[in-house]
């Protein structure tokens, strides 16, 4: 017994902030007190991971004033990829997060 699709009662509290002029993002971004994260969706895990890495690079370039090469290096060294969803075929979801300590927050 694996516990697939077990549902449980949850209470979620979240806050949305609209940043005018920030432009569109291809997939959701989120943050906690500890890290900043982006997500990537695709039909395969490999493509979803690639999309998450690209989203993190874009975030670092646009918000941290890094070159694409420096953002790629930082994401490669400090980024943490997590498989978030594989059961909603064909929509695989991978998240990439970076510690706020690394980002200097």
PDB file of C-alpha atoms in Angstrom:
ATOM      1  CA  UNK A   1       0.000   0.000   0.000  1.00  0.00           C
ATOM      2  CA  UNK A   2       1.616   3.216  -1.170  1.00  0.00           C
ATOM      3  CA  UNK A   3      -0.911   5.817  -0.123  1.00  0.00           C
ATOM      4  CA  UNK A   4      -1.413   7.135  -3.646  1.00  0.00           C
ATOM      5  CA  UNK A   5      -3.949   9.960  -3.902  1.00  0.00           C
ATOM      6  CA  UNK A   6      -4.614  10.146  -0.177  1.00  0.00           C
ATOM      7  CA  UNK A   7      -6.481  13.354   0.525  1.00  0.00           C
ATOM      8  CA  UNK A   8      -6.259  15.162   3.802  1.00  0.00           C
ATOM      9  CA  UNK A   9      -7.851  18.211   5.361  1.00  0.00           C
ATOM     10  CA  UNK A  10      -5.595  21.243   5.196  1.00  0.00           C
ATOM     11  CA  UNK A  11      -5.757  24.864   6.102  1.00  0.00           C
ATOM     12  CA  UNK A  12      -3.631  27.009   3.850  1.00  0.00           C
ATOM     13  CA  UNK A  13      -3.012  30.698   4.375  1.00  0.00           C
ATOM     14  CA  UNK A  14      -1.267  32.591   1.623  1.00  0.00           C
ATOM     15  CA  UNK A  15      -0.694  36.137   0.532  1.00  0.00           C
ATOM     16  CA  UNK A  16      -0.533  37.328  -3.050  1.00  0.00           C
ATOM     17  CA  UNK A  17       1.379  40.400  -4.081  1.00  0.00           C
ATOM     18  CA  UNK A  18       0.852  41.951  -7.502  1.00  0.00           C
ATOM     19  CA  UNK A  19       4.033  43.544  -8.761  1.00  0.00           C
ATOM     20  CA  UNK A  20       3.040  46.049 -11.418  1.00  0.00           C
ATOM     21  CA  UNK A  21       5.345  46.245 -14.389  1.00  0.00           C
ATOM     22  CA  UNK A  22       7.137  43.024 -13.491  1.00  0.00           C
ATOM     23  CA  UNK A  23       6.025  41.299 -16.672  1.00  0.00           C
ATOM     24  CA  UNK A  24       4.758  37.776 -17.176  1.00  0.00           C
ATOM     25  CA  UNK A  25       6.337  34.652 -15.739  1.00  0.00           C
ATOM     26  CA  UNK A  26       5.984  31.271 -17.472  1.00  0.00           C
ATOM     27  CA  UNK A  27       5.124  29.369 -14.299  1.00  0.00           C
ATOM     28  CA  UNK A  28       4.457  30.049 -10.608  1.00  0.00           C
ATOM     29  CA  UNK A  29       7.177  31.357  -8.306  1.00  0.00           C
ATOM     30  CA  UNK A  30       6.919  31.169  -4.536  1.00  0.00           C
ATOM     31  CA  UNK A  31       8.972  31.844  -1.452  1.00  0.00           C
ATOM     32  CA  UNK A  32       9.216  30.957   2.193  1.00  0.00           C
ATOM     33  CA  UNK A  33      11.305  32.461   4.967  1.00  0.00           C
ATOM     34  CA  UNK A  34      14.127  30.091   3.923  1.00  0.00           C
ATOM     35  CA  UNK A  35      14.127  30.008   0.119  1.00  0.00           C
ATOM     36  CA  UNK A  36      12.933  31.414  -3.195  1.00  0.00           C
ATOM     37  CA  UNK A  37      11.503  28.889  -5.663  1.00  0.00           C
ATOM     38  CA  UNK A  38      10.345  28.655  -9.255  1.00  0.00           C
ATOM     39  CA  UNK A  39       8.530  25.862 -11.056  1.00  0.00           C
ATOM     40  CA  UNK A  40       8.640  24.173 -14.426  1.00  0.00           C
ATOM     41  CA  UNK A  41       5.847  22.222 -16.113  1.00  0.00           C
ATOM     42  CA  UNK A  42       6.281  19.818 -19.050  1.00  0.00           C
ATOM     43  CA  UNK A  43       5.266  16.387 -20.368  1.00  0.00           C
ATOM     44  CA  UNK A  44       8.493  14.799 -19.042  1.00  0.00           C
ATOM     45  CA  UNK A  45      10.521  15.207 -15.848  1.00  0.00           C
ATOM     46  CA  UNK A  46      13.602  16.153 -17.890  1.00  0.00           C
ATOM     47  CA  UNK A  47      11.762  18.943 -19.697  1.00  0.00           C
ATOM     48  CA  UNK A  48      10.114  20.150 -16.483  1.00  0.00           C
ATOM     49  CA  UNK A  49      13.527  20.276 -14.755  1.00  0.00           C
ATOM     50  CA  UNK A  50      14.969  22.197 -17.715  1.00  0.00           C
ATOM     51  CA  UNK A  51      12.056  24.653 -17.548  1.00  0.00           C
ATOM     52  CA  UNK A  52      12.555  25.145 -13.800  1.00  0.00           C
ATOM     53  CA  UNK A  53      16.267  25.833 -14.288  1.00  0.00           C
ATOM     54  CA  UNK A  54      15.487  28.323 -17.078  1.00  0.00           C
ATOM     55  CA  UNK A  55      12.907  30.018 -14.840  1.00  0.00           C
ATOM     56  CA  UNK A  56      15.485  30.329 -12.037  1.00  0.00           C
ATOM     57  CA  UNK A  57      18.084  31.747 -14.408  1.00  0.00           C
ATOM     58  CA  UNK A  58      15.539  34.290 -15.669  1.00  0.00           C
ATOM     59  CA  UNK A  59      14.648  35.215 -12.084  1.00  0.00           C
ATOM     60  CA  UNK A  60      18.300  35.682 -11.118  1.00  0.00           C
ATOM     61  CA  UNK A  61      19.048  37.757 -14.221  1.00  0.00           C
ATOM     62  CA  UNK A  62      15.995  39.993 -13.765  1.00  0.00           C
ATOM     63  CA  UNK A  63      15.950  40.394  -9.989  1.00  0.00           C
ATOM     64  CA  UNK A  64      19.612  40.045  -8.988  1.00  0.00           C
ATOM     65  CA  UNK A  65      21.251  41.807 -11.926  1.00  0.00           C
ATOM     66  CA  UNK A  66      23.394  38.787 -12.813  1.00  0.00           C
ATOM     67  CA  UNK A  67      24.597  37.890 -16.276  1.00  0.00           C
ATOM     68  CA  UNK A  68      23.031  34.735 -17.742  1.00  0.00           C
ATOM     69  CA  UNK A  69      26.380  32.946 -17.302  1.00  0.00           C
ATOM     70  CA  UNK A  70      26.634  33.947 -13.618  1.00  0.00           C
ATOM     71  CA  UNK A  71      22.972  33.077 -13.011  1.00  0.00           C
ATOM     72  CA  UNK A  72      23.507  29.660 -14.630  1.00  0.00           C
ATOM     73  CA  UNK A  73      26.585  29.058 -12.454  1.00  0.00           C
ATOM     74  CA  UNK A  74      24.738  30.074  -9.275  1.00  0.00           C
ATOM     75  CA  UNK A  75      21.717  27.913 -10.133  1.00  0.00           C
ATOM     76  CA  UNK A  76      24.033  24.979 -10.883  1.00  0.00           C
ATOM     77  CA  UNK A  77      25.881  25.285  -7.577  1.00  0.00           C
ATOM     78  CA  UNK A  78      23.156  26.419  -5.172  1.00  0.00           C
ATOM     79  CA  UNK A  79      19.882  25.406  -6.815  1.00  0.00           C
ATOM     80  CA  UNK A  80      17.941  22.475  -5.412  1.00  0.00           C
ATOM     81  CA  UNK A  81      15.614  20.662  -7.837  1.00  0.00           C
ATOM     82  CA  UNK A  82      12.603  18.869  -6.382  1.00  0.00           C
ATOM     83  CA  UNK A  83      10.176  16.644  -8.257  1.00  0.00           C
ATOM     84  CA  UNK A  84       6.838  18.042  -7.170  1.00  0.00           C
ATOM     85  CA  UNK A  85       4.246  16.148  -9.203  1.00  0.00           C
ATOM     86  CA  UNK A  86       4.246  13.142 -11.529  1.00  0.00           C
ATOM     87  CA  UNK A  87       0.695  11.806 -11.213  1.00  0.00           C
ATOM     88  CA  UNK A  88      -1.077  14.325 -13.433  1.00  0.00           C
ATOM     89  CA  UNK A  89       0.162  12.973 -16.771  1.00  0.00           C
ATOM     90  CA  UNK A  90       1.098  14.693 -19.021  1.00  0.00           C
ATOM     91  CA  UNK A  91       1.816  17.543 -16.587  1.00  0.00           C
ATOM     92  CA  UNK A  92       5.062  16.910 -14.718  1.00  0.00           C
ATOM     93  CA  UNK A  93       6.057  19.577 -12.195  1.00  0.00           C
ATOM     94  CA  UNK A  94       9.558  20.296 -10.939  1.00  0.00           C
ATOM     95  CA  UNK A  95      10.503  23.080  -8.522  1.00  0.00           C
ATOM     96  CA  UNK A  96      13.913  24.692  -8.168  1.00  0.00           C
ATOM     97  CA  UNK A  97      14.738  26.600  -5.036  1.00  0.00           C
ATOM     98  CA  UNK A  98      17.678  28.598  -3.765  1.00  0.00           C
ATOM     99  CA  UNK A  99      18.328  29.457  -0.142  1.00  0.00           C
ATOM    100  CA  UNK A 100      17.764  33.095   0.770  1.00  0.00           C
ATOM    101  CA  UNK A 101      21.070  32.909   2.625  1.00  0.00           C
ATOM    102  CA  UNK A 102      22.771  32.351  -0.724  1.00  0.00           C
ATOM    103  CA  UNK A 103      20.750  35.171  -2.294  1.00  0.00           C
ATOM    104  CA  UNK A 104      21.678  37.540   0.513  1.00  0.00           C
ATOM    105  CA  UNK A 105      18.142  38.071   1.840  1.00  0.00           C
TER     106      UNK A 105
END
